[in-house]
Amino acid sequence: MYGHRIARWEKVTEWPLTIAAILFLVSYAVQILARPDGLLSAACEIVLWATWFVFAIDYATRLVITEHRWRWFYRHLLDLAIVVLPMLRPLRLMRFLTVLAILGRGTGTLLRGRVVVYTVGATVLVVFIAALAVLDAERSAGGDITTFGDAVWWSFVTITTVGYGDYYPITIAGRIAAVGLMIGGIALIGVVTATLASWIVERVADQATKTTTATERQVEELRQEIHELKDMIRELRPAA
């Protein structure tokens, strides 16, 4: 859609960006859960900013080499958010979009059977990362979410749209994470529904194809019988 150069670039950078996203996730988790200080804290911060730099280079390169640049730009606003938002300290939790973007790149080429695996894996990652993000935003704000267990419970309740209300974010950053998680829950339901609908449509199409094939075979057999009857009638006419 956007040219051969960007297709080659995305193919070459797929694994390096995946590794960068994993390094980001590990560093982010260590920083939130262990709350390190000193050298380990500095190392985690360096890794976080290094992964941001990698994604910034990737975004700039794709923007330069793509065809139909304006169309590519407004269809990849999530990638722009990954590059711009982490520069603002209050919105550092938006770095979790990095992992979602990496996962989203491969969905277009997945078979339906793999979509289920992708959906389960993406859901687990989204719940985990959202729990980290809301814990980072809420535990020092005097709210109810003060432990990672509370954050994980809140993430599951939110992404499934149950909404018990026993835990809820009170900070702006936490509510931003909540909005992203709610949208993720709706998207998850959409993926599952679309996958099921695709399976049903395929089964109906297969049955219709079998029925059509059987009908065509029967019509062909009737044609052959008609030809044979015509031949028999022609042979009987001289005798009559």
XYZ file of N, CA and C in Angstrom:
720
model
N 0.817 -1.206 0.000
C 0.000 0.000 0.000
C 0.859 1.268 0.000
N 1.983 1.216 0.708
C 2.824 2.397 0.850
C 4.172 2.252 0.163
N 4.322 1.275 -0.700
C 5.542 1.138 -1.472
C 6.421 -0.009 -0.999
N 7.334 -0.402 -1.890
C 8.209 -1.539 -1.600
C 9.287 -1.187 -0.581
N 9.726 0.054 -0.552
C 10.809 0.417 0.368
C 10.381 0.298 1.821
N 9.191 0.783 2.125
C 8.736 0.697 3.513
C 8.407 -0.741 3.888
N 7.965 -1.531 2.921
C 7.699 -2.949 3.203
C 8.996 -3.668 3.547
N 10.060 -3.389 2.784
C 11.358 -4.000 3.085
C 11.889 -3.516 4.432
N 11.715 -2.224 4.718
C 12.198 -1.688 5.980
C 11.499 -2.362 7.168
N 10.180 -2.505 7.092
C 9.444 -3.119 8.193
C 9.804 -4.592 8.360
N 10.109 -5.248 7.251
C 10.511 -6.644 7.349
C 11.879 -6.778 8.013
N 12.798 -5.884 7.671
C 14.147 -5.944 8.234
C 14.145 -5.560 9.716
N 13.330 -4.592 10.099
C 13.357 -4.071 11.473
C 12.383 -4.777 12.405
N 11.672 -5.774 11.927
C 10.657 -6.419 12.765
C 11.258 -7.003 14.036
N 12.314 -7.817 13.895
C 12.917 -8.449 15.063
C 13.675 -7.460 15.940
N 14.474 -6.536 15.381
C 15.121 -5.543 16.260
C 14.128 -4.727 17.079
N 13.012 -4.332 16.469
C 12.017 -3.564 17.215
C 11.324 -4.424 18.264
N 11.108 -5.701 17.953
C 10.519 -6.602 18.942
C 11.432 -6.747 20.151
N 12.732 -6.904 19.911
C 13.698 -6.999 21.013
C 13.715 -5.705 21.820
N 13.649 -4.563 21.118
C 13.617 -3.278 21.816
C 12.377 -3.160 22.692
N 11.229 -3.634 22.184
C 9.998 -3.579 22.966
C 10.085 -4.469 24.202
N 10.713 -5.641 24.058
C 10.878 -6.536 25.212
C 11.791 -5.904 26.259
N 12.887 -5.296 25.802
C 13.783 -4.613 26.736
C 13.059 -3.481 27.457
N 12.238 -2.767 26.706
C 11.437 -1.711 27.326
C 10.534 -2.278 28.408
N 9.837 -3.376 28.086
C 8.880 -3.958 29.026
C 9.573 -4.421 30.306
N 10.728 -5.074 30.155
C 11.468 -5.558 31.329
C 11.936 -4.374 32.174
N 12.499 -3.368 31.539
C 13.004 -2.209 32.285
C 11.870 -1.456 32.968
N 10.772 -1.315 32.271
C 9.615 -0.613 32.832
C 9.059 -1.362 34.035
N 8.972 -2.706 33.923
C 8.461 -3.512 35.032
C 9.391 -3.430 36.245
N 10.694 -3.515 35.997
C 11.657 -3.414 37.105
C 11.553 -2.052 37.776
N 11.413 -1.026 36.975
C 11.357 0.321 37.521
C 10.108 0.541 38.373
N 8.981 -0.051 37.982
C 7.737 0.160 38.709
C 7.640 -0.771 39.913
N 7.988 -2.040 39.739
C 7.784 -3.024 40.804
C 8.891 -2.991 41.849
N 10.146 -2.919 41.393
C 11.269 -2.953 42.329
C 11.618 -1.571 42.891
N 11.232 -0.530 42.168
C 11.540 0.844 42.563
C 13.020 0.980 42.928
N 13.902 0.650 41.989
C 15.336 0.644 42.305
C 15.882 2.061 42.434
N 17.049 2.147 43.015
C 17.749 3.425 43.075
C 19.206 3.196 42.692
N 19.889 4.254 42.500
C 21.300 4.139 42.169
C 21.540 3.685 40.745
N 22.473 2.745 40.587
C 22.918 2.307 39.277
C 21.810 1.587 38.514
N 21.053 0.739 39.202
C 19.993 -0.007 38.523
C 18.910 0.929 38.003
N 18.561 1.925 38.792
C 17.566 2.902 38.343
C 18.059 3.657 37.112
N 19.328 4.045 37.124
C 19.892 4.755 35.973
C 19.928 3.864 34.740
N 20.247 2.564 34.941
C 20.281 1.628 33.815
C 18.893 1.460 33.205
N 17.879 1.335 34.062
C 16.509 1.205 33.548
C 16.091 2.440 32.770
N 16.436 3.604 33.286
C 16.069 4.843 32.601
C 16.775 4.955 31.261
N 18.038 4.534 31.211
C 18.785 4.560 29.944
C 18.144 3.641 28.922
N 17.746 2.439 29.359
C 17.111 1.495 28.443
C 15.789 2.056 27.929
N 15.008 2.665 28.819
C 13.722 3.232 28.402
C 13.902 4.312 27.346
N 14.850 5.200 27.561
C 15.067 6.261 26.591
C 15.745 5.748 25.330
N 16.557 4.694 25.453
C 17.186 4.112 24.261
C 16.138 3.468 23.363
N 15.181 2.756 23.963
C 14.107 2.164 23.156
C 13.250 3.252 22.523
N 13.019 4.336 23.265
C 12.269 5.447 22.671
C 13.017 6.003 21.463
N 14.336 6.129 21.564
C 15.144 6.645 20.466
C 15.070 5.720 19.259
N 15.094 4.413 19.500
C 14.983 3.437 18.407
C 13.656 3.607 17.675
N 12.586 3.760 18.425
C 11.282 3.916 17.784
C 11.144 5.269 17.103
N 11.795 6.270 17.622
C 11.780 7.573 16.959
C 12.470 7.487 15.602
N 13.622 6.820 15.544
C 14.327 6.630 14.271
C 13.470 5.820 13.305
N 12.832 4.772 13.809
C 11.988 3.944 12.957
C 10.839 4.760 12.376
N 10.198 5.571 13.214
C 9.077 6.380 12.740
C 9.537 7.394 11.693
N 10.644 8.084 11.963
C 11.136 9.089 11.027
C 11.526 8.456 9.694
N 12.153 7.288 9.744
C 12.565 6.609 8.509
C 11.356 6.203 7.682
N 10.372 5.617 8.338
C 9.176 5.199 7.600
C 8.429 6.387 7.020
N 8.402 7.502 7.750
C 7.738 8.698 7.244
C 8.436 9.240 6.008
N 9.753 9.107 5.938
C 10.525 9.632 4.809
C 10.390 8.744 3.577
N 10.468 7.422 3.758
C 10.529 6.520 2.606
C 9.164 6.073 2.112
N 8.096 6.368 2.854
C 6.786 5.874 2.455
C 6.229 6.632 1.254
N 5.429 5.948 0.488
C 4.628 6.594 -0.549
C 3.267 6.963 0.053
N 2.582 7.901 -0.550
C 1.310 8.386 -0.011
C 1.513 8.824 1.447
N 2.417 9.764 1.627
C 2.895 10.134 2.959
C 1.781 10.622 3.871
N 0.869 11.443 3.368
C -0.189 11.981 4.217
C -1.116 10.873 4.693
N -1.466 9.947 3.795
C -2.319 8.830 4.188
C -1.632 7.978 5.254
N -0.339 7.726 5.062
C 0.413 6.941 6.055
C 0.450 7.669 7.396
N 0.591 8.994 7.353
C 0.704 9.766 8.582
C -0.558 9.646 9.434
N -1.724 9.896 8.856
C -2.914 9.896 9.700
C -3.417 8.490 10.019
N -2.880 7.480 9.334
C -3.219 6.103 9.706
C -2.242 5.511 10.713
N -1.213 6.265 11.074
C -0.220 5.781 12.038
C -0.028 6.808 13.156
N -1.141 7.342 13.633
C -1.077 8.309 14.726
C -0.614 7.655 16.022
N -0.887 6.358 16.186
C -0.401 5.652 17.370
C 1.128 5.665 17.417
N 1.763 5.463 16.269
C 3.222 5.513 16.216
C 3.733 6.907 16.573
N 3.011 7.928 16.134
C 3.404 9.300 16.483
C 3.285 9.531 17.982
N 2.221 8.981 18.593
C 2.044 9.121 20.039
C 3.183 8.461 20.800
N 3.671 7.331 20.283
C 4.789 6.633 20.922
C 6.036 7.513 20.937
N 6.218 8.279 19.878
C 7.421 9.104 19.766
C 7.292 10.392 20.579
N 6.120 11.012 20.576
C 5.967 12.343 21.165
C 5.660 12.291 22.659
N 4.706 11.453 23.066
C 4.211 11.499 24.440
C 5.248 11.149 25.500
N 6.141 10.170 25.272
C 7.111 9.859 26.334
C 8.050 11.015 26.680
N 8.145 12.025 25.831
C 8.996 13.158 26.139
C 8.419 13.989 27.286
N 7.110 13.851 27.536
C 6.461 14.573 28.620
C 6.453 13.687 29.856
N 7.104 14.088 30.907
C 7.257 13.251 32.094
C 5.916 12.799 32.686
N 4.896 13.651 32.781
C 3.629 13.173 33.342
C 2.959 12.089 32.507
N 3.335 11.982 31.226
C 2.715 10.991 30.348
C 3.670 9.852 30.023
N 4.618 9.566 30.902
C 5.586 8.512 30.634
C 4.907 7.145 30.549
N 3.719 7.003 31.175
C 3.020 5.720 31.102
C 2.600 5.391 29.682
N 2.550 6.408 28.799
C 2.147 6.148 27.421
C 3.193 5.353 26.666
N 4.345 5.070 27.286
C 5.349 4.243 26.631
C 4.835 2.828 26.385
N 3.815 2.411 27.142
C 3.311 1.057 26.931
C 2.684 0.894 25.555
N 2.403 2.011 24.872
C 1.904 1.920 23.503
C 2.922 1.282 22.574
N 4.195 1.327 22.966
C 5.255 0.723 22.165
C 4.978 -0.748 21.909
N 4.677 -1.475 22.970
C 4.428 -2.904 22.838
C 3.185 -3.157 21.993
N 2.143 -2.359 22.187
C 0.912 -2.546 21.419
C 1.158 -2.313 19.933
N 1.991 -1.345 19.608
C 2.278 -1.069 18.196
C 3.031 -2.219 17.555
N 3.995 -2.790 18.273
C 4.742 -3.933 17.747
C 3.809 -5.100 17.489
N 2.890 -5.350 18.428
C 1.944 -6.443 18.245
C 1.015 -6.165 17.067
N 0.611 -4.909 16.929
C -0.340 -4.581 15.887
C 0.214 -4.688 14.484
N 1.524 -4.602 14.305
C 2.110 -4.645 12.966
C 1.875 -5.987 12.293
N 1.856 -7.067 13.066
C 1.754 -8.387 12.460
C 0.357 -8.916 12.289
N -0.645 -8.193 12.777
C -1.995 -8.756 12.744
C -2.549 -8.871 11.333
N -2.126 -8.004 10.443
C -2.694 -8.041 9.102
C -2.345 -9.292 8.323
N -1.228 -9.950 8.667
C -0.797 -11.127 7.921
C -1.086 -12.425 8.658
N -1.764 -12.348 9.800
C -2.027 -13.556 10.563
C -3.198 -14.330 9.991
N -3.094 -15.645 10.029
C -4.222 -16.478 9.704
C -5.206 -16.463 10.857
N -6.448 -16.902 10.606
C -7.455 -16.844 11.644
C -7.072 -17.682 12.848
N -6.450 -18.827 12.615
C -6.045 -19.675 13.734
C -5.027 -18.996 14.618
N -4.172 -18.165 14.031
C -3.177 -17.454 14.813
C -3.741 -16.212 15.470
N -4.856 -15.721 14.974
C -5.465 -14.545 15.586
C -5.863 -14.842 17.024
N -6.319 -16.073 17.273
C -6.707 -16.450 18.632
C -5.491 -16.376 19.554
N -4.369 -16.926 19.090
C -3.143 -16.878 19.891
C -2.706 -15.437 20.112
N -2.764 -14.641 19.050
C -2.403 -13.228 19.165
C -3.305 -12.510 20.160
N -4.614 -12.783 20.107
C -5.560 -12.107 20.984
C -5.285 -12.424 22.441
N -5.051 -13.704 22.730
C -4.766 -14.096 24.115
C -3.470 -13.445 24.603
N -2.418 -13.531 23.781
C -1.147 -12.939 24.176
C -1.239 -11.432 24.345
N -1.911 -10.773 23.410
C -2.045 -9.323 23.493
C -2.853 -8.910 24.718
N -3.882 -9.689 25.049
C -4.694 -9.362 26.217
C -3.881 -9.447 27.498
N -3.099 -10.508 27.627
C -2.256 -10.662 28.822
C -1.266 -9.508 28.930
N -0.645 -9.153 27.805
C 0.319 -8.052 27.823
C -0.345 -6.718 28.168
N -1.512 -6.483 27.584
C -2.209 -5.220 27.844
C -2.594 -5.119 29.314
N -3.103 -6.210 29.882
C -3.478 -6.202 31.299
C -2.259 -5.945 32.171
N -1.158 -6.618 31.854
C 0.065 -6.471 32.652
C 0.622 -5.054 32.568
N 0.716 -4.528 31.347
C 1.307 -3.201 31.168
C 0.392 -2.117 31.745
N -0.924 -2.269 31.570
C -1.849 -1.292 32.149
C -1.785 -1.311 33.669
N -1.593 -2.508 34.255
C -1.451 -2.595 35.709
C -0.202 -1.851 36.170
N 0.905 -2.021 35.436
C 2.121 -1.281 35.769
C 1.891 0.227 35.663
N 1.229 0.637 34.588
C 1.023 2.071 34.350
C 0.152 2.694 35.432
N -0.946 2.019 35.780
C -1.850 2.610 36.775
C -1.226 2.561 38.169
N -0.430 1.540 38.460
C 0.266 1.497 39.742
C 1.274 2.633 39.847
N 1.993 2.890 38.771
C 2.959 3.983 38.742
C 2.278 5.324 38.989
N 1.063 5.465 38.456
C 0.359 6.740 38.573
C -0.379 6.903 39.897
N -0.817 5.791 40.507
C -1.760 5.874 41.614
C -1.181 5.644 43.004
N -0.104 4.892 43.128
C 0.274 4.455 44.476
C 0.761 5.592 45.377
N 1.175 6.684 44.792
C 1.610 7.824 45.601
C 0.563 8.924 45.660
N -0.628 8.657 45.140
C -1.661 9.697 45.066
C -2.699 9.576 46.179
N -2.566 8.565 47.033
C -3.520 8.409 48.123
C -4.789 7.689 47.738
N -4.795 6.994 46.581
C -5.978 6.253 46.164
C -5.991 4.839 46.692
N -6.888 4.019 46.140
C -7.043 2.632 46.599
C -6.032 1.686 45.961
N -5.502 2.018 44.798
C -4.585 1.137 44.079
C -3.170 1.403 44.582
N -2.712 0.546 45.507
C -1.402 0.756 46.120
C -0.458 -0.423 45.926
N -0.970 -1.565 45.477
C -0.125 -2.740 45.258
C -0.317 -3.244 43.839
N 0.635 -4.069 43.385
C 0.533 -4.615 42.028
C -0.665 -5.551 41.904
N -0.983 -6.288 42.978
C -2.165 -7.148 42.950
C -3.442 -6.357 42.737
N -3.572 -5.226 43.432
C -4.738 -4.360 43.220
C -4.789 -3.852 41.781
N -3.620 -3.515 41.249
C -3.569 -2.984 39.883
C -3.970 -4.042 38.862
N -3.512 -5.284 39.048
C -3.873 -6.360 38.127
C -5.374 -6.635 38.200
N -5.927 -6.674 39.422
C -7.369 -6.890 39.576
C -8.150 -5.787 38.875
N -7.717 -4.536 39.062
C -8.386 -3.419 38.395
C -8.296 -3.562 36.880
N -7.153 -4.000 36.372
C -6.989 -4.153 34.924
C -7.951 -5.198 34.366
N -8.056 -6.341 35.048
C -8.974 -7.374 34.573
C -10.421 -6.888 34.617
N -10.801 -6.221 35.686
C -12.175 -5.718 35.820
C -12.476 -4.685 34.750
N -11.480 -3.858 34.431
C -11.696 -2.790 33.456
C -11.741 -3.311 32.029
N -10.814 -4.200 31.670
C -10.751 -4.659 30.282
C -11.951 -5.533 29.927
N -12.536 -6.188 30.923
C -13.733 -7.001 30.669
C -15.010 -6.186 30.784
N -14.887 -4.889 31.043
C -15.999 -3.941 31.178
C -16.952 -4.334 32.297
N -16.467 -5.056 33.303
C -17.318 -5.415 34.448
C -17.564 -4.191 35.318
N -16.477 -3.516 35.698
C -16.612 -2.265 36.426
C -17.202 -2.402 37.819
N -16.582 -3.196 38.687
C -17.067 -3.324 40.059
C -16.994 -2.001 40.814
N -15.970 -1.223 40.557
C -15.830 0.057 41.228
C -15.134 -0.010 42.568
N -14.630 -1.215 42.946
C -13.915 -1.298 44.223
C -12.560 -0.624 44.146
N -11.954 -0.614 42.960
C -10.718 0.113 42.728
C -10.912 1.001 41.500
N -10.446 2.224 41.591
C -10.551 3.133 40.456
C -9.471 4.198 40.556
N -8.972 4.670 39.421
C -7.908 5.683 39.431
C -8.455 7.055 39.776
N -7.637 7.838 40.451
C -8.042 9.196 40.822
C -7.148 10.252 40.186
N -6.044 9.833 39.591
C -5.144 10.791 38.943
C -5.467 10.884 37.456
N -5.022 11.959 36.840
C -5.247 12.133 35.404
C -4.509 11.064 34.618
N -3.254 10.792 35.008
C -2.479 9.772 34.305
C -3.132 8.397 34.441
N -3.620 8.077 35.639
C -4.300 6.801 35.832
C -5.565 6.690 35.014
N -6.283 7.761 34.882
C -7.517 7.735 34.083
C -7.214 7.630 32.590
N -6.095 8.197 32.180
C -5.681 8.017 30.781
C -5.402 6.549 30.513
N -4.717 5.891 31.457
C -4.477 4.454 31.317
C -5.793 3.688 31.305
N -6.754 4.119 32.119
C -8.055 3.448 32.164
C -8.782 3.565 30.833
N -8.735 4.742 30.239
C -9.385 4.936 28.939
C -8.757 4.029 27.885
N -7.417 3.970 27.873
C -6.753 3.076 26.925
C -7.123 1.631 27.132
N -7.254 1.230 28.394
C -7.614 -0.152 28.693
C -9.058 -0.447 28.300
N -9.951 0.497 28.505
C -11.346 0.315 28.081
C -11.442 0.137 26.567
N -10.718 0.975 25.845
C -10.705 0.851 24.389
C -10.126 -0.493 23.985
N -9.076 -0.932 24.703
C -8.510 -2.244 24.425
C -9.499 -3.364 24.661
N -10.316 -3.254 25.708
C -11.337 -4.266 25.958
C -12.372 -4.332 24.851
N -12.797 -3.165 24.368
C -13.756 -3.140 23.256
C -13.129 -3.737 22.005
N -11.860 -3.391 21.749
C -11.174 -3.944 20.579
C -11.035 -5.459 20.690
N -10.777 -5.951 21.904
C -10.666 -7.395 22.110
C -11.974 -8.101 21.777
N -13.078 -7.539 22.256
C -14.382 -8.118 21.941
C -14.619 -8.104 20.434
N -14.201 -7.022 19.778
C -14.367 -6.932 18.328
C -13.564 -7.981 17.593
N -12.327 -8.238 18.042
C -11.498 -9.250 17.394
C -12.110 -10.633 17.542
N -12.558 -10.962 18.765
C -13.167 -12.269 19.002
C -14.433 -12.433 18.164
N -15.273 -11.386 18.140
C -16.512 -11.453 17.366
C -16.225 -11.603 15.876
N -15.255 -10.828 15.381
C -14.915 -10.901 13.960
C -14.349 -12.269 13.593
N -13.541 -12.849 14.488
C -12.979 -14.168 14.221
C -14.073 -15.224 14.155
N -15.016 -15.164 15.113
C -16.136 -16.115 15.117
C -17.005 -15.939 13.875
N -17.283 -14.685 13.513
C -18.093 -14.425 12.325
C -17.401 -14.939 11.073
N -16.081 -14.745 10.997
C -15.323 -15.238 9.848
C -15.411 -16.756 9.740
N -15.323 -17.432 10.886
C -15.411 -18.896 10.880
C -16.780 -19.356 10.408
N -17.857 -18.705 10.890
C -19.215 -19.080 10.495
C -19.419 -18.843 9.008
N -18.972 -17.673 8.530
C -19.136 -17.358 7.105
C -18.388 -18.367 6.239
N -17.192 -18.766 6.678
C -16.424 -19.732 5.903
C -17.111 -21.093 5.859
N -17.675 -21.511 7.011
C -18.379 -22.795 7.037
C -19.602 -22.768 6.124
N -20.356 -21.663 6.168
C -21.524 -21.528 5.293
C -21.104 -21.506 3.831
N -20.010 -20.803 3.534
C -19.518 -20.741 2.157
C -19.073 -22.114 1.674
N -18.408 -22.890 2.542
C -17.989 -24.245 2.162
C -19.189 -25.124 1.869
N -20.216 -25.018 2.715
C -21.419 -25.823 2.489
C -22.116 -25.417 1.199
N -22.169 -24.094 0.953
C -22.793 -23.623 -0.286
C -22.005 -24.098 -1.499
N -20.675 -24.109 -1.386
C -19.841 -24.582 -2.488
C -20.081 -26.064 -2.756
N -20.180 -26.850 -1.691
C -20.448 -28.280 -1.858
C -21.808 -28.505 -2.518
N -22.802 -27.723 -2.071
C -24.136 -27.863 -2.646
C -24.132 -27.484 -4.124
N -23.455 -26.389 -4.449
C -23.379 -25.948 -5.840
C -22.660 -26.977 -6.703
N -21.584 -27.545 -6.168
C -20.837 -28.565 -6.911
C -21.694 -29.789 -7.164
N -22.447 -30.223 -6.131
C -23.328 -31.388 -6.298
C -24.407 -31.107 -7.332
N -24.976 -29.888 -7.298
C -26.027 -29.539 -8.265
C -25.471 -29.525 -9.682
N -24.298 -28.962 -9.868
C -23.694 -28.936 -11.197
C -23.413 -30.346 -11.709
N -22.986 -31.224 -10.807
C -22.727 -32.606 -11.217
C -24.020 -33.295 -11.635
N -25.097 -33.053 -10.902
C -26.387 -33.643 -11.256
C -26.888 -33.119 -12.594
N -26.722 -31.811 -12.822
C -27.135 -31.238 -14.103
C -26.354 -31.856 -15.247
N -25.056 -32.067 -15.039
C -24.224 -32.658 -16.081
C -24.653 -34.096 -16.368
N -25.003 -34.832 -15.307
C -25.486 -36.201 -15.510
C -26.794 -36.212 -16.286
N -27.692 -35.272 -15.996
C -28.952 -35.179 -16.735
C -28.715 -34.850 -18.203
N -27.745 -33.984 -18.455
C -27.420 -33.653 -19.844
C -26.931 -34.887 -20.596
N -26.082 -35.674 -19.962
C -25.580 -36.885 -20.608
C -26.715 -37.867 -20.874
N -27.629 -38.009 -19.922
C -28.772 -38.904 -20.140
C -29.656 -38.427 -21.281
N -29.845 -37.088 -21.362
C -30.660 -36.539 -22.449
C -30.013 -36.819 -23.799
N -28.677 -36.638 -23.857
C -27.966 -36.936 -25.104
C -28.112 -38.412 -25.477
N -28.019 -39.277 -24.506
C -28.167 -40.704 -24.780
C -29.570 -41.027 -25.273
N -30.587 -40.403 -24.665
C -31.967 -40.624 -25.120
C -32.174 -40.121 -26.547
N -31.558 -38.973 -26.868
C -31.682 -38.452 -28.238
C -31.049 -39.416 -29.238
N -29.906 -39.956 -28.864
C -29.245 -40.914 -29.752
C -30.104 -42.159 -29.949
N -30.714 -42.629 -28.890
C -31.590 -43.805 -29.000
C -32.788 -43.514 -29.893
N -33.361 -42.309 -29.762
C -34.528 -41.936 -30.596
C -34.127 -41.881 -32.066
N -32.919 -41.336 -32.357
C -32.458 -41.273 -33.736
C -32.283 -42.678 -34.315
N -31.805 -43.596 -33.515
C -31.619 -44.978 -34.006
C -32.947 -45.683 -34.255
N -33.984 -45.338 -33.489
C -35.280 -45.975 -33.643
C -36.084 -45.403 -34.790
N -35.861 -44.196 -35.236
C -36.673 -43.561 -36.266
C -36.624 -44.286 -37.608
N -35.492 -44.698 -38.116
C -35.495 -45.403 -39.409
C -36.298 -46.696 -39.349
N -36.195 -47.389 -38.215
C -36.954 -48.642 -38.084
C -38.438 -48.382 -38.088
N -38.866 -47.288 -37.470
C -40.294 -46.981 -37.472
C -40.774 -46.664 -38.871
